[in-house]
XYZ file of C-alpha atoms in Angstrom:
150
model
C 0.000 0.000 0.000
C 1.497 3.365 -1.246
C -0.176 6.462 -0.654
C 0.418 9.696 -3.120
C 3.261 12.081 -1.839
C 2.647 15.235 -0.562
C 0.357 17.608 -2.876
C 0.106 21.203 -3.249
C -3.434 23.122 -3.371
C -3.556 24.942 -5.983
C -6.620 27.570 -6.688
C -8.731 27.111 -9.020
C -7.608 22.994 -9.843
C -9.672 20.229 -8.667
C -8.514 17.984 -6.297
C -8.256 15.519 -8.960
C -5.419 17.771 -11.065
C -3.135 18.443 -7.628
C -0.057 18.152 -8.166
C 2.929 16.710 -6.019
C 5.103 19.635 -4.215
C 8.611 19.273 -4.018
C 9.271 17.265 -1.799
C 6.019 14.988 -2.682
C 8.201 14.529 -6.025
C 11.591 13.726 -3.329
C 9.722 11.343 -1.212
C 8.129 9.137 -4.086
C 11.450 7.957 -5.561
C 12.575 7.569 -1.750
C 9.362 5.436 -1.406
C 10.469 3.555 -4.322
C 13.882 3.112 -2.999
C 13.111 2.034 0.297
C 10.701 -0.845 -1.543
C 13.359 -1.807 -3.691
C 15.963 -1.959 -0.691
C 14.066 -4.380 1.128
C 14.339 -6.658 -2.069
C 11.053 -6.238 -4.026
C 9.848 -5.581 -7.512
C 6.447 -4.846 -8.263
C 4.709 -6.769 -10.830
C 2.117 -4.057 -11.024
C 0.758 -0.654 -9.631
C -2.672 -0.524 -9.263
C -2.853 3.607 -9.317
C -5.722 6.203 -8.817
C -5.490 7.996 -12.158
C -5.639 11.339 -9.973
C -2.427 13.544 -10.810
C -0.871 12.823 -8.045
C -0.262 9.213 -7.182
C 0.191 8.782 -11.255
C 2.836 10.563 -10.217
C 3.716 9.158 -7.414
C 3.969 6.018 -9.025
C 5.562 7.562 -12.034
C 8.423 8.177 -9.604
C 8.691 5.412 -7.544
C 8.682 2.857 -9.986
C 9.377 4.049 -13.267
C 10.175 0.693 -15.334
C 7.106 -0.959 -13.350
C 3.408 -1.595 -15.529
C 1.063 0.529 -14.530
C -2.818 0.471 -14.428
C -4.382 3.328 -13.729
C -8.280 2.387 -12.070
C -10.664 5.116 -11.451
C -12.288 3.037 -8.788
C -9.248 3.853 -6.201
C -9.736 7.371 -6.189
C -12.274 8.028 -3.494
C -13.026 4.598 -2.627
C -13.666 2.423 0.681
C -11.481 -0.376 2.181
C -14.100 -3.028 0.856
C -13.790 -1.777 -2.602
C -10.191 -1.365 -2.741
C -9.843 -4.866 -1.573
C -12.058 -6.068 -4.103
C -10.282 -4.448 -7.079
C -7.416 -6.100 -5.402
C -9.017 -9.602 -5.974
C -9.499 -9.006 -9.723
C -5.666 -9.053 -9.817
C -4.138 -11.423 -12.157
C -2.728 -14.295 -10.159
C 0.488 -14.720 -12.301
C 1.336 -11.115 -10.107
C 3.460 -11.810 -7.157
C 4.361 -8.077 -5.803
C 1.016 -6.077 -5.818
C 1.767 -1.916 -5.268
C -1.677 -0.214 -5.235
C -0.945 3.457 -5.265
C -4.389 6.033 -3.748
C -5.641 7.776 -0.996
C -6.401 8.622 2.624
C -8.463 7.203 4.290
C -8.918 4.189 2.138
C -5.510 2.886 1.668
C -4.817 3.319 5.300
C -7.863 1.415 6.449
C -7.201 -1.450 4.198
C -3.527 -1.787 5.207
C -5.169 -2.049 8.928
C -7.487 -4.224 7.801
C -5.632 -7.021 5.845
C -2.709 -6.866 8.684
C -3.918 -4.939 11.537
C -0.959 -2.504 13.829
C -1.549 1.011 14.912
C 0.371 3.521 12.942
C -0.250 6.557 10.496
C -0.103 6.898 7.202
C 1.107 10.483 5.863
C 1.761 11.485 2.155
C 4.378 9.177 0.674
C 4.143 6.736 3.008
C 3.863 2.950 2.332
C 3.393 -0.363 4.211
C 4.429 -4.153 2.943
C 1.709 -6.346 3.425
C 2.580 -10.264 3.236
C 0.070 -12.285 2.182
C -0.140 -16.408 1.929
C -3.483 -16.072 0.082
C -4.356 -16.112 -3.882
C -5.519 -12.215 -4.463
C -8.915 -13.384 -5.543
C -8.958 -15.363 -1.937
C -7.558 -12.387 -0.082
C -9.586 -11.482 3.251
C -9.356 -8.632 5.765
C -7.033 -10.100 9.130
C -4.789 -12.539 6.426
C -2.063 -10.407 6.117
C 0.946 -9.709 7.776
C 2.792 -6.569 8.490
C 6.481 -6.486 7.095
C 7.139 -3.104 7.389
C 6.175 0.250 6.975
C 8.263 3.285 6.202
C 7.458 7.002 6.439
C 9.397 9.997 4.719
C 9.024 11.945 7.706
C 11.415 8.885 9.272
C 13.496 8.649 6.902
């Protein structure tokens, strides 16, 4: 679970068209460093086609497929996790890329822990089930890394 970097408001753009600030744009390829020091590759980003976690994911994993799902932005734990079931099972390393509060809530919900979730920030979820098996309380917390602590 990745959420966006920080983003600016800007008058006069929808929330939709914010983009990342400056240091949103720094602390997306740190996100994608600190995944990629720990060893892993996504397969796929799953990514709200909002402005900023395209490019948020644009950053963090630039040589990584991306597919950008309209249903992330705005949505609720139960729907995230069910566009997270329609994943292809031939993916082993799942990155979905949205928004507060939903990303958040499903990270505590597949693998529990008490902890934020700021712009830019990410948690590794490990998981023994198939995506379209995957259930809320099957997953288990690996890590989770903030730019603030970093």
């Amino acid at each position: 679970m990745l959420r966006h970097a920080k983003a600016a408001h800007v008058p006069g753009l929808s929330d939709r068209e914010r983009p990342l600030t400056e240091r949103g744009e720094r602390d997306a390829g740190r996100a994608g460093d600190g995944v990629r020091a720990m060893g892993l590759v996504p397969d796929l980003v799953l990514c709200s086609p909002a402005v900023r976690t395209r490019r948020t994911a644009e950053l963090a994993f630039p040589d990584v497929e991306v597919s950008y799902e309209r249903d992330i932005y705005e949505a609720y734990p139960d729907e995230l996790l069910e566009l997270v079931r329609r994943t292809d099972p031939e993916v082993g390393t799942l990155v979905l890329c949205g928004h507060n509060p939903g990303v958040h809530e499903l990270a505590l919900g597949l693998a529990g822990g008490e902890y934020g979730f700021r712009p830019g920030s990410f948690a590794v979820i490990r998981t023994q089930s198939s995506w379209v098996d995957l259930s809320p309380g099957e997953g288990h917390l690996v890590t989770r890394w903030d730019p603030k602590e970093h």
